[in-house]
Amino acid sequence: MSLFIIVALPFLGALLPGLMNAAGRAATAGVTFTVTLAAFIGLLTNLPSILAGEVVMTRVDWMPLLGLNFSLMLDGLGFFFALLILGIGLLIIAYGRHYLSRDDNMGQFFTYLLLFQGAMVGIVLSDNILLLLIFWELTSLSSFLLIGYWKHLPEGRQGARMALTVTGMGGLAMIGGMLILGQIVGSYDLSVILQNREMIQADPLYLPALILILLGCFTKSAQFPFHFWLPHAMAAPTPVSAYLHSATMVKAGIFLMARMWPVLSGTPEWVVIVTTAGLITMVLGAVIALFKHDLKALLAFSTVSHLGLITMLLGTGTAFGAMAAMFHILNHATFKAALFMSAGIIDHEAHTRDIRRLGGLRKLMPVTFVIATLAALSMAGIPLLNGFLSKEMMLEEANHTVLFNSPWLVPAFATFGSLFSAAYCFRLIGHVFFGPVRDDYPAKPHDPGAGLWLPPAILVVLVVVIGVAPFLAEPFVKLVTASVLGDAAEVPKAYFKIWHGLVPALYMSVAAVLGGLVMLALFNPALRLWDRAPRPEAKTIFEAIVEAAAALARAIILPLHNGAFSRYAAIAVVVIVAVGYHAWRTGTVGETTRTMQAIGPVPLAGWLMLVAATAGLVFVHRNRFMSLILIGIVGLMVSIGFVFFSAPDLAMTQFTVEVVTIILLLLALNFLPNTTPIESTLLRRVRDTGVAVVGGIAAFGLAYHYLLRDAVSTPISEFHLANSYKGGGGTNVVNVILVDFRGFDTYGEIIVLGIAALLIYALTETLLEGPTRAKLLNRTPDQARAGDKHPMMMVVMTRVIMPVVLMVGFYIFLRGHNEPGGGFIAGLIVSIGVVMQYMASGFGWASARLRYPYHGVIGAGVLIAGLTGVGAWFVNKPFLTSDFTYVRIPPFEEFELATAALFDLGVFLAVVGAVMLSLESFSRLSRLTTGPGDSEPMDIDPSRDDDPADSAPTPKEAV
Amino acid sequence: MELLVASAIGVLTAGGIYLMLRLRTFPVILGISLLTYAVNVFLFASGRLTIGASPILQDGVETYADPLPQALVLTAIVISFGMTAVVVMISLGAFLGSDDDHVDDQPEPDPETGPERAEGTS
C-alpha cells in the first residue's frame, strides 16, 4: 500500500467516528478499529521490502521553492515505530470501547485518537523535516484535545494546557533547529541530511541547531527539566495515557533523536547533553515514582524514568547503545502499555487508583493480577521477561560509558536508578495485589470482561515470548538498529541472550533487584523521610512562570491598547505624516514640468464655498442637522469640481451618492442625539487642531507637488484610450474601463457592496431581535412628529415623477457605453426614485408594494454579471471577455449590442439592491418605534365621496 | 488652478482629521466622509487636471482627460457609500445597545458614586 494512503487513512478516517456516533458505541469503535486495521495491514504489505533492506520512498512536490515537499520514507526505524503506533493503537481502540462510559462522547474521543494516530504516523514516515514539523505540531494539538477530553475535570484542562505549553514551546525551538539544519545542508530532505554528517558537525551553527532540536525532543519525551508535564497529563482517560504517554507520543522525541543519530551524535556536546539529561531523568523519575500513591502517577514517573534510560543509551553515541535503546523501546512499549491498561482496569473496577486504599486484589482479580504482575516484573528486570534483557544491555553499556572523566559515575547512577525502578515495581505488585483482602474498597473489585483484559494480555504474551526467546526479536531489532545507524556505524555483533556469563552487568542487576526488595521492606520509614524533605513543586513553578509572562504581556499591551480609539487615530496620522516627511526629505524632488493653469472667477467661487462649508462644518459640528446641510454643500462642490475637470461620470455618481448618503444619515439621526456635547478639554482641541493642520498641509503639499509634475513613467491610460472603441466598442472610456478592461475589479466591487448591504441587514435583524427591541418599542421620539405625515403634494409629485425617474435611469443606463452614464449611476438614480416613494407614503405602504426582496435584487445582479463573464468560457475566452456587434432592426437606426451592457445590468441591479436594502434596514428600526405605518398612500383620501369599497388599493403581503 | 485643487484637498483632509479625532460617533462619521472626499479628489487629481476634455471619444479630438483615475474613483465613491452605511449602522447599534455614543472605551462607572457616567478618559 502506498505510504500516502497509510498516512492519509487515519486523517480521513477521523471523520467517521463523529458520523457514526448516532449508530452506537460498538459501531463507532468498530469503524475506528477498521480504519486503523486497514492502515496496519497497509503497513505490513511493505514488510518484504523492509526485510530486503530497501527504503520505500514516495514524493509529491508541495511547495518546492520553500523546500517543503510531501515526501515520505519508510525504512526499518520508521516501520518499527509505525508498527508500534498502529499495533498498539488497535489494542487501545478495543480497550477504549469498553473503558469509556455511556456518558462519554465516544465519537469525539475516537476522532481525536485517529487525528493523533495520523499525525504520529506522519512523523515517523516523513522524509522532509518541514513536513515532519507539521506533523509534530499536530501531535501536540491532538494530544491537547485528548488530555483535556474530560472537559469537566479541572485537572484535565490544566494538564492539557501545561502539556501544550511545554511541548509547543519545544516545538517552536525545534522549528528553529530544523531550519538551521536545512540551511547548513541546503536541503530539507531527511535522506539528504542524513548523508552529510561531516558537513553538519563541522558547521559553526551545529551547536545551536543541536540544542534547539534537543529542546524539542526533550520537551516531547519529558526529559529533565521538562519532565513535569507528563504526570499532569495523566488526567486523561487511561486509554490515552497508555497510548500517548507510554507507547507513542512521548517516544516521538526519542524517535527524532534516533532519526538524527547518524548526523548529530558522537560529538562531545551530544554525549554530555543527552547522556546527562537521560541519566538525571532516569534516576529522578524512578525515585519520585516509588513515593507516588496514585497508580497512574507511579506509572507516569516510571515512564519518565524509562524515557530517560533510552535517552541516555542514545546519548552514549555507540552502536551498542543505539541497539539497546531500540530494544528497550520495544520492550517498554509492551510492558508499560499493559501496565497502564491494568491500572485502568483497577480504576474501572475498584473506583480508586490510590495504592493506599488497595491491596489484596490477588484473589479478587486473578486475571488482572497475572497480567500486571508479569508486566511489572519485566519492568523490574527479572529474568525470562523482556525487560531483563534490555536492562542488562543498558547496564552493560553504562559500564563502558565515561562521563565527565569519571568511569564510575554512569554505572553507579544507572544501578541506583535500577534499584528504585525495581523497588516501585515490587511496591506496585506488593501493595496492590498482595496483602489481606480489605472490605473498604469504594467498589467491589472483580475481573472485567475480556474486552478490557484481552488487549493487555496480548501485550504480556509478547513480554514473555521475547523474554524467553530473545532470538526471535533479534533480527528485527538489528534491522531497526541498522537503519538508525545508517552509514555512521556498523551494527554490533552481540547476540541477544538471557545468560551472558558472570559479567559486571549481572552483578549490577542483582544488586538492583536485591536493593529494590530491601527498599520495599523499608518503605514506610523511607516514605516518612520523603514526606518531610522539602521538594520544589513543578506545577507551582510552572504556573508562576506562566503568570509572570501573562503579567508582562498585560503590562505592555494594556497601556498601548487602552480602547481610546481617537488616540490611535491621532498617532496614526502623526506617524503617516512623519514617514511621508522622511521620504520627502531623503528622496530626490524632480523639476516642475507643468505650468499652472489660470484661476477663473467661477472655480474660485466654488473653492470658496467648499472651504467655507468645510470650516463651518468643523465649527458647528455639534449641531448635527446643520452639519448635514454643510456636508451636503461640500459634496455638491466636489461634484461640480468633477464636472469642471472633465469627469462627467464622476460628477453624476457623486451627486446621486450624496443624496442617498444624506437620507441615510437623516435616518440614523432619528435615533442618535441631535447635538454633540462639549467634552474635550481646550488643550485637547488645540492638540487635535495641530494634528489636523499638519495632516492637511501634508496632503496639500503632496497633491500640489505632483499636480505640477508629469508622471515619472508613461501612464497606461493611453492604452485604454486607444482601445476603448476598437476593443470595447464604446466611446465612454470610463464606462468601458469599468465594464470591460477592469470588469473583474468591478465584479468584485459589486460583491463587496452587496456584502456591505447584507451586513447592515444582519445588524438590523440583531437589533430587532435582541434586548434593544424593548428599548425601541418604548422609545419616545425626541422631536415633534410631523403634523402631516404624508403630504398630499409630495405624494402626488413623487407618483408623477416616478415614471420619469425610471425613464431617465433607463436612458442613462443605455447610453452609458458611449456617453456619460452607466449601471452605477442609473442604479443610484432609480434608487432615489424608489426612496422618494418611501418618503412620501411611508414604509408600510411602500413595502407592501414591493414585488421583489432587495436581497434577491442584489443576488440577481451579481449572478447576471457573473454569468455574463462565464459566457465567455463557451467561446474559449477567459472569464469576462466581452464582445459586441451592431444590428439594425428597421425602422430604427443601427445600434450596438455588447455583452458589456449585460454586465452593466448586473452592476445596476446590485447597486439598486444594495442601496435600497441599506436604507430599508434603517427604516425598519424606526418603524418599530412609530408603529406599523399606514396602508393608505396619504392621510387625505381624495376619493372619500366614492364608494370606499373600491378605492383603497389592496395591500400586498410584504416580502 | 492646481493650487486651488491642492488646497481644497488639504482643507478637506484637515477638517476630516479634526472631526475624526472627536469623541462621539456622529462627528467621527462626518470626519470620515470629509476624508473620503479628500481621498477621492486626490486620486482623481493623480490624472492631472484637464479642463474641457472629457474622456468621451470623438472624431478629430486628440486630447482627453485621463480616464483611469476616473474609473477608479467612480467605484470608490459607490464603495464609500457602502462603507459609510455600515459604519453608521454599527454606531447606531452601539448607541441603541448602550445609550452611549462615545468612540473610546469608557471607564466602568464607580458603583459607589451612583449611576452617573464617569468622565471621558481624555
PDB file of N, CA, C and O in Angstrom, chain A residues 457-501:
ATOM      1  N   ALA A 457      -3.404  -8.461  27.849  1.00  0.00           N
ATOM      2  CA  ALA A 457      -2.921  -9.839  27.870  1.00  0.00           C
ATOM      3  C   ALA A 457      -2.098 -10.132  26.620  1.00  0.00           C
ATOM      4  O   ALA A 457      -1.049 -10.790  26.690  1.00  0.00           O
ATOM      5  N   ILE A 458      -2.552  -9.623  25.466  1.00  0.00           N
ATOM      6  CA  ILE A 458      -1.799  -9.836  24.230  1.00  0.00           C
ATOM      7  C   ILE A 458      -0.387  -9.262  24.371  1.00  0.00           C
ATOM      8  O   ILE A 458       0.602  -9.878  23.972  1.00  0.00           O
ATOM      9  N   LEU A 459      -0.321  -8.069  24.978  1.00  0.00           N
ATOM     10  CA  LEU A 459       0.984  -7.451  25.161  1.00  0.00           C
ATOM     11  C   LEU A 459       1.859  -8.272  26.102  1.00  0.00           C
ATOM     12  O   LEU A 459       3.065  -8.424  25.874  1.00  0.00           O
ATOM     13  N   VAL A 460       1.258  -8.825  27.151  1.00  0.00           N
ATOM     14  CA  VAL A 460       2.039  -9.593  28.117  1.00  0.00           C
ATOM     15  C   VAL A 460       2.552 -10.881  27.487  1.00  0.00           C
ATOM     16  O   VAL A 460       3.667 -11.337  27.799  1.00  0.00           O
ATOM     17  N   VAL A 461       1.777 -11.456  26.573  1.00  0.00           N
ATOM     18  CA  VAL A 461       2.275 -12.627  25.845  1.00  0.00           C
ATOM     19  C   VAL A 461       3.574 -12.255  25.128  1.00  0.00           C
ATOM     20  O   VAL A 461       4.570 -12.996  25.170  1.00  0.00           O
ATOM     21  N   LEU A 462       3.589 -11.076  24.497  1.00  0.00           N
ATOM     22  CA  LEU A 462       4.811 -10.614  23.834  1.00  0.00           C
ATOM     23  C   LEU A 462       5.947 -10.469  24.837  1.00  0.00           C
ATOM     24  O   LEU A 462       7.094 -10.831  24.547  1.00  0.00           O
ATOM     25  N   VAL A 463       5.599  -9.911  26.008  1.00  0.00           N
ATOM     26  CA  VAL A 463       6.613  -9.709  27.044  1.00  0.00           C
ATOM     27  C   VAL A 463       7.298 -11.030  27.355  1.00  0.00           C
ATOM     28  O   VAL A 463       8.530 -11.120  27.402  1.00  0.00           O
ATOM     29  N   VAL A 464       6.492 -12.074  27.539  1.00  0.00           N
ATOM     30  CA  VAL A 464       7.044 -13.370  27.936  1.00  0.00           C
ATOM     31  C   VAL A 464       7.795 -14.007  26.764  1.00  0.00           C
ATOM     32  O   VAL A 464       8.914 -14.518  26.930  1.00  0.00           O
ATOM     33  N   VAL A 465       7.185 -13.937  25.566  1.00  0.00           N
ATOM     34  CA  VAL A 465       7.809 -14.615  24.420  1.00  0.00           C
ATOM     35  C   VAL A 465       9.191 -14.025  24.146  1.00  0.00           C
ATOM     36  O   VAL A 465      10.178 -14.731  23.984  1.00  0.00           O
ATOM     37  N   ILE A 466       9.268 -12.685  24.118  1.00  0.00           N
ATOM     38  CA  ILE A 466      10.570 -12.064  23.863  1.00  0.00           C
ATOM     39  C   ILE A 466      11.532 -12.382  24.995  1.00  0.00           C
ATOM     40  O   ILE A 466      12.717 -12.622  24.783  1.00  0.00           O
ATOM     41  N   GLY A 467      10.985 -12.425  26.214  1.00  0.00           N
ATOM     42  CA  GLY A 467      11.842 -12.680  27.365  1.00  0.00           C
ATOM     43  C   GLY A 467      12.428 -14.086  27.343  1.00  0.00           C
ATOM     44  O   GLY A 467      13.593 -14.297  27.679  1.00  0.00           O
ATOM     45  N   VAL A 468      11.627 -15.060  26.921  1.00  0.00           N
ATOM     46  CA  VAL A 468      12.108 -16.448  26.926  1.00  0.00           C
ATOM     47  C   VAL A 468      12.947 -16.719  25.684  1.00  0.00           C
ATOM     48  O   VAL A 468      13.977 -17.404  25.753  1.00  0.00           O
ATOM     49  N   ALA A 469      12.514 -16.181  24.555  1.00  0.00           N
ATOM     50  CA  ALA A 469      13.201 -16.488  23.298  1.00  0.00           C
ATOM     51  C   ALA A 469      13.663 -15.195  22.635  1.00  0.00           C
ATOM     52  O   ALA A 469      13.079 -14.764  21.643  1.00  0.00           O
ATOM     53  N   PRO A 470      14.694 -14.587  23.180  1.00  0.00           N
ATOM     54  CA  PRO A 470      15.106 -13.271  22.651  1.00  0.00           C
ATOM     55  C   PRO A 470      15.578 -13.347  21.201  1.00  0.00           C
ATOM     56  O   PRO A 470      15.488 -12.344  20.489  1.00  0.00           O
ATOM     57  N   PHE A 471      15.999 -14.520  20.753  1.00  0.00           N
ATOM     58  CA  PHE A 471      16.496 -14.611  19.380  1.00  0.00           C
ATOM     59  C   PHE A 471      15.383 -14.332  18.369  1.00  0.00           C
ATOM     60  O   PHE A 471      15.643 -14.032  17.221  1.00  0.00           O
ATOM     61  N   LEU A 472      14.107 -14.437  18.805  1.00  0.00           N
ATOM     62  CA  LEU A 472      13.011 -14.132  17.878  1.00  0.00           C
ATOM     63  C   LEU A 472      13.004 -12.646  17.534  1.00  0.00           C
ATOM     64  O   LEU A 472      12.722 -12.254  16.409  1.00  0.00           O
ATOM     65  N   ALA A 473      13.300 -11.793  18.536  1.00  0.00           N
ATOM     66  CA  ALA A 473      13.246 -10.360  18.307  1.00  0.00           C
ATOM     67  C   ALA A 473      14.547  -9.844  17.710  1.00  0.00           C
ATOM     68  O   ALA A 473      14.578  -8.755  17.146  1.00  0.00           O
ATOM     69  N   GLU A 474      15.629 -10.654  17.839  1.00  0.00           N
ATOM     70  CA  GLU A 474      16.946 -10.134  17.482  1.00  0.00           C
ATOM     71  C   GLU A 474      17.046  -9.622  16.046  1.00  0.00           C
ATOM     72  O   GLU A 474      17.513  -8.501  15.826  1.00  0.00           O
ATOM     73  N   PRO A 475      16.620 -10.424  15.023  1.00  0.00           N
ATOM     74  CA  PRO A 475      16.801  -9.913  13.651  1.00  0.00           C
ATOM     75  C   PRO A 475      16.085  -8.588  13.420  1.00  0.00           C
ATOM     76  O   PRO A 475      16.619  -7.675  12.787  1.00  0.00           O
ATOM     77  N   PHE A 476      14.862  -8.519  13.964  1.00  0.00           N
ATOM     78  CA  PHE A 476      14.079  -7.297  13.759  1.00  0.00           C
ATOM     79  C   PHE A 476      14.754  -6.093  14.410  1.00  0.00           C
ATOM     80  O   PHE A 476      14.917  -5.043  13.788  1.00  0.00           O
ATOM     81  N   VAL A 477      15.182  -6.264  15.668  1.00  0.00           N
ATOM     82  CA  VAL A 477      15.826  -5.147  16.370  1.00  0.00           C
ATOM     83  C   VAL A 477      17.103  -4.746  15.636  1.00  0.00           C
ATOM     84  O   VAL A 477      17.416  -3.560  15.502  1.00  0.00           O
ATOM     85  N   LYS A 478      17.837  -5.725  15.113  1.00  0.00           N
ATOM     86  CA  LYS A 478      19.066  -5.391  14.402  1.00  0.00           C
ATOM     87  C   LYS A 478      18.766  -4.661  13.094  1.00  0.00           C
ATOM     88  O   LYS A 478      19.498  -3.754  12.686  1.00  0.00           O
ATOM     89  N   LEU A 479      17.650  -5.058  12.462  1.00  0.00           N
ATOM     90  CA  LEU A 479      17.237  -4.355  11.239  1.00  0.00           C
ATOM     91  C   LEU A 479      16.951  -2.893  11.546  1.00  0.00           C
ATOM     92  O   LEU A 479      17.397  -1.971  10.836  1.00  0.00           O
ATOM     93  N   VAL A 480      16.204  -2.683  12.643  1.00  0.00           N
ATOM     94  CA  VAL A 480      15.881  -1.302  13.034  1.00  0.00           C
ATOM     95  C   VAL A 480      17.162  -0.549  13.380  1.00  0.00           C
ATOM     96  O   VAL A 480      17.376   0.584  12.949  1.00  0.00           O
ATOM     97  N   THR A 481      18.032  -1.208  14.142  1.00  0.00           N
ATOM     98  CA  THR A 481      19.278  -0.560  14.540  1.00  0.00           C
ATOM     99  C   THR A 481      20.087  -0.157  13.308  1.00  0.00           C
ATOM    100  O   THR A 481      20.676   0.920  13.266  1.00  0.00           O
ATOM    101  N   ALA A 482      20.093  -1.049  12.309  1.00  0.00           N
ATOM    102  CA  ALA A 482      20.851  -0.737  11.100  1.00  0.00           C
ATOM    103  C   ALA A 482      20.356   0.544  10.466  1.00  0.00           C
ATOM    104  O   ALA A 482      21.139   1.388  10.015  1.00  0.00           O
ATOM    105  N   SER A 483      19.030   0.729  10.442  1.00  0.00           N
ATOM    106  CA  SER A 483      18.538   1.953   9.790  1.00  0.00           C
ATOM    107  C   SER A 483      18.742   3.168  10.696  1.00  0.00           C
ATOM    108  O   SER A 483      18.818   4.286  10.203  1.00  0.00           O
ATOM    109  N   VAL A 484      18.844   2.976  12.017  1.00  0.00           N
ATOM    110  CA  VAL A 484      19.200   4.098  12.884  1.00  0.00           C
ATOM    111  C   VAL A 484      20.636   4.520  12.596  1.00  0.00           C
ATOM    112  O   VAL A 484      20.944   5.697  12.417  1.00  0.00           O
ATOM    113  N   LEU A 485      21.511   3.523  12.541  1.00  0.00           N
ATOM    114  CA  LEU A 485      22.930   3.834  12.419  1.00  0.00           C
ATOM    115  C   LEU A 485      23.262   4.417  11.042  1.00  0.00           C
ATOM    116  O   LEU A 485      24.162   5.243  10.928  1.00  0.00           O
ATOM    117  N   GLY A 486      22.547   3.971  10.032  1.00  0.00           N
ATOM    118  CA  GLY A 486      22.864   4.437   8.692  1.00  0.00           C
ATOM    119  C   GLY A 486      24.280   4.049   8.334  1.00  0.00           C
ATOM    120  O   GLY A 486      24.718   2.927   8.588  1.00  0.00           O
ATOM    121  N   ASP A 487      25.019   4.998   7.749  1.00  0.00           N
ATOM    122  CA  ASP A 487      26.395   4.715   7.373  1.00  0.00           C
ATOM    123  C   ASP A 487      27.363   5.074   8.485  1.00  0.00           C
ATOM    124  O   ASP A 487      28.569   4.936   8.332  1.00  0.00           O
ATOM    125  N   ALA A 488      26.827   5.564   9.622  1.00  0.00           N
ATOM    126  CA  ALA A 488      27.710   6.110  10.648  1.00  0.00           C
ATOM    127  C   ALA A 488      28.435   5.021  11.420  1.00  0.00           C
ATOM    128  O   ALA A 488      29.514   5.257  11.940  1.00  0.00           O
ATOM    129  N   ALA A 489      27.844   3.848  11.539  1.00  0.00           N
ATOM    130  CA  ALA A 489      28.494   2.799  12.318  1.00  0.00           C
ATOM    131  C   ALA A 489      27.977   1.440  11.870  1.00  0.00           C
ATOM    132  O   ALA A 489      26.950   1.327  11.212  1.00  0.00           O
ATOM    133  N   GLU A 490      28.708   0.399  12.272  1.00  0.00           N
ATOM    134  CA  GLU A 490      28.312  -0.968  11.969  1.00  0.00           C
ATOM    135  C   GLU A 490      27.330  -1.468  13.018  1.00  0.00           C
ATOM    136  O   GLU A 490      27.421  -1.071  14.190  1.00  0.00           O
ATOM    137  N   VAL A 491      26.410  -2.346  12.621  1.00  0.00           N
ATOM    138  CA  VAL A 491      25.533  -2.973  13.613  1.00  0.00           C
ATOM    139  C   VAL A 491      26.380  -3.899  14.475  1.00  0.00           C
ATOM    140  O   VAL A 491      27.169  -4.684  13.952  1.00  0.00           O
ATOM    141  N   PRO A 492      26.248  -3.794  15.825  1.00  0.00           N
ATOM    142  CA  PRO A 492      27.096  -4.637  16.679  1.00  0.00           C
ATOM    143  C   PRO A 492      26.796  -6.114  16.501  1.00  0.00           C
ATOM    144  O   PRO A 492      25.684  -6.507  16.154  1.00  0.00           O
ATOM    145  N   LYS A 493      27.822  -6.911  16.788  1.00  0.00           N
ATOM    146  CA  LYS A 493      27.682  -8.360  16.573  1.00  0.00           C
ATOM    147  C   LYS A 493      26.982  -9.052  17.734  1.00  0.00           C
ATOM    148  O   LYS A 493      26.538 -10.185  17.601  1.00  0.00           O
ATOM    149  N   ALA A 494      26.899  -8.373  18.874  1.00  0.00           N
ATOM    150  CA  ALA A 494      26.410  -9.017  20.096  1.00  0.00           C
ATOM    151  C   ALA A 494      25.063  -9.709  19.878  1.00  0.00           C
ATOM    152  O   ALA A 494      24.207  -9.212  19.158  1.00  0.00           O
ATOM    153  N   TYR A 495      24.918 -10.905  20.514  1.00  0.00           N
ATOM    154  CA  TYR A 495      23.669 -11.644  20.409  1.00  0.00           C
ATOM    155  C   TYR A 495      22.773 -11.343  21.596  1.00  0.00           C
ATOM    156  O   TYR A 495      23.239 -11.010  22.678  1.00  0.00           O
ATOM    157  N   PHE A 496      21.479 -11.465  21.354  1.00  0.00           N
ATOM    158  CA  PHE A 496      20.532 -11.292  22.457  1.00  0.00           C
ATOM    159  C   PHE A 496      20.398 -12.621  23.166  1.00  0.00           C
ATOM    160  O   PHE A 496      19.933 -13.589  22.580  1.00  0.00           O
ATOM    161  N   LYS A 497      20.834 -12.714  24.408  1.00  0.00           N
ATOM    162  CA  LYS A 497      20.587 -13.964  25.127  1.00  0.00           C
ATOM    163  C   LYS A 497      20.401 -13.683  26.609  1.00  0.00           C
ATOM    164  O   LYS A 497      20.743 -12.601  27.096  1.00  0.00           O
ATOM    165  N   ILE A 498      19.835 -14.679  27.297  1.00  0.00           N
ATOM    166  CA  ILE A 498      19.496 -14.469  28.692  1.00  0.00           C
ATOM    167  C   ILE A 498      20.742 -14.558  29.560  1.00  0.00           C
ATOM    168  O   ILE A 498      20.950 -13.770  30.474  1.00  0.00           O
ATOM    169  N   TRP A 499      21.609 -15.526  29.246  1.00  0.00           N
ATOM    170  CA  TRP A 499      22.786 -15.754  30.100  1.00  0.00           C
ATOM    171  C   TRP A 499      24.038 -15.287  29.360  1.00  0.00           C
ATOM    172  O   TRP A 499      24.382 -15.795  28.311  1.00  0.00           O
ATOM    173  N   HIS A 500      24.686 -14.259  29.903  1.00  0.00           N
ATOM    174  CA  HIS A 500      25.916 -13.749  29.303  1.00  0.00           C
ATOM    175  C   HIS A 500      27.126 -14.172  30.088  1.00  0.00           C
ATOM    176  O   HIS A 500      28.227 -13.753  29.790  1.00  0.00           O
ATOM    177  N   GLY A 501      26.932 -14.945  31.120  1.00  0.00           N
ATOM    178  CA  GLY A 501      28.055 -15.274  31.994  1.00  0.00           C
ATOM    179  C   GLY A 501      28.130 -14.271  33.132  1.00  0.00           C
ATOM    180  O   GLY A 501      27.282 -13.384  33.266  1.00  0.00           O
TER     181      GLY A 501
END
